[in-house]
Amino acid sequence: HPVGNPEKVQPHPGQRLRDCLDHRLRQRGLIPSTVLFFVENSRTPLPDNCDANFLSGQRIIARGNI
């Protein structure tokens, strides 16, 4: 199931997706290593080292991986 409500996030240049969202996940009491990220309507998880800037304008879905 998706985690939480939609939020807009502005990554720093060269920042990885997981690093960009780490703080927000922890604020919600989640362990970042237990969450997978997907582009909306995709069934393939994004790689952990994905550059967040390449996903600009995309809706990213976080799902618990437990």
mmCIF file of C-alpha atoms in Angstrom:
data_model
loop_
_atom_site.group_PDB
_atom_site.id
_atom_site.type_symbol
_atom_site.label_atom_id
_atom_site.label_comp_id
_atom_site.label_asym_id
_atom_site.label_seq_id
_atom_site.Cartn_x
_atom_site.Cartn_y
_atom_site.Cartn_z
ATOM 1 C CA HIS A 1 0.000 0.000 0.000
ATOM 2 C CA PRO A 2 1.194 3.559 -0.653
ATOM 3 C CA VAL A 3 2.696 5.359 2.340
ATOM 4 C CA GLY A 4 1.149 8.674 3.515
ATOM 5 C CA ASN A 5 -0.231 11.672 1.655
ATOM 6 C CA PRO A 6 1.295 13.247 -1.475
ATOM 7 C CA GLU A 7 4.093 15.769 -0.886
ATOM 8 C CA LYS A 8 6.169 17.833 -3.280
ATOM 9 C CA VAL A 9 9.917 17.402 -2.774
ATOM 10 C CA GLN A 10 12.717 19.476 -4.339
ATOM 11 C CA PRO A 11 15.958 17.453 -4.616
ATOM 12 C CA HIS A 12 19.418 18.994 -4.663
ATOM 13 C CA PRO A 13 21.459 18.549 -7.878
ATOM 14 C CA GLY A 14 22.789 14.988 -8.083
ATOM 15 C CA GLN A 15 20.811 13.842 -5.029
ATOM 16 C CA ARG A 16 19.657 10.229 -5.002
ATOM 17 C CA LEU A 17 15.940 9.553 -4.597
ATOM 18 C CA ARG A 18 16.380 7.594 -1.359
ATOM 19 C CA ASP A 19 18.547 10.357 0.171
ATOM 20 C CA CYS A 20 16.000 12.969 -0.886
ATOM 21 C CA LEU A 21 13.133 11.171 0.883
ATOM 22 C CA ASP A 22 14.982 9.665 3.864
ATOM 23 C CA HIS A 23 14.060 12.445 6.322
ATOM 24 C CA ARG A 24 10.371 12.471 5.318
ATOM 25 C CA LEU A 25 10.127 8.707 5.745
ATOM 26 C CA ARG A 26 11.728 8.855 9.200
ATOM 27 C CA GLN A 27 9.302 11.640 10.215
ATOM 28 C CA ARG A 28 6.503 9.160 9.529
ATOM 29 C CA GLY A 29 8.172 6.497 11.667
ATOM 30 C CA LEU A 30 9.274 4.423 8.676
ATOM 31 C CA ILE A 31 12.606 2.724 8.166
ATOM 32 C CA PRO A 32 13.820 3.939 4.744
ATOM 33 C CA SER A 33 15.408 0.583 3.882
ATOM 34 C CA THR A 34 11.951 -1.049 4.107
ATOM 35 C CA VAL A 35 10.379 1.251 1.493
ATOM 36 C CA LEU A 36 10.382 0.816 -2.296
ATOM 37 C CA PHE A 37 9.769 3.688 -4.727
ATOM 38 C CA PHE A 38 7.793 3.479 -7.965
ATOM 39 C CA VAL A 39 6.870 5.924 -10.710
ATOM 40 C CA GLU A 40 3.072 6.164 -10.597
ATOM 41 C CA ASN A 41 1.397 3.317 -12.536
ATOM 42 C CA SER A 42 4.668 1.353 -12.753
ATOM 43 C CA ARG A 43 5.140 -2.071 -11.197
ATOM 44 C CA THR A 44 8.940 -1.901 -11.320
ATOM 45 C CA PRO A 45 10.674 -0.358 -8.284
ATOM 46 C CA LEU A 46 13.165 2.427 -8.928
ATOM 47 C CA PRO A 47 16.827 1.644 -8.135
ATOM 48 C CA ASP A 48 18.160 3.001 -4.827
ATOM 49 C CA ASN A 49 20.818 5.058 -6.592
ATOM 50 C CA CYS A 50 18.334 6.743 -8.968
ATOM 51 C CA ASP A 51 19.091 10.483 -9.460
ATOM 52 C CA ALA A 52 16.010 12.266 -8.093
ATOM 53 C CA ASN A 53 16.394 15.131 -10.587
ATOM 54 C CA PHE A 54 15.639 12.796 -13.505
ATOM 55 C CA LEU A 55 12.219 12.181 -11.939
ATOM 56 C CA SER A 56 11.212 15.845 -11.976
ATOM 57 C CA GLY A 57 7.492 16.222 -12.588
ATOM 58 C CA GLN A 58 6.803 12.526 -11.936
ATOM 59 C CA ARG A 59 4.584 11.277 -9.147
ATOM 60 C CA ILE A 60 6.603 8.815 -7.064
ATOM 61 C CA ILE A 61 4.814 6.240 -4.947
ATOM 62 C CA ALA A 62 6.460 4.882 -1.772
ATOM 63 C CA ARG A 63 5.381 1.402 -0.716
ATOM 64 C CA GLY A 64 6.355 -0.577 2.348
ATOM 65 C CA ASN A 65 8.448 -3.618 1.462
ATOM 66 C CA ILE A 66 7.528 -5.782 4.449
#
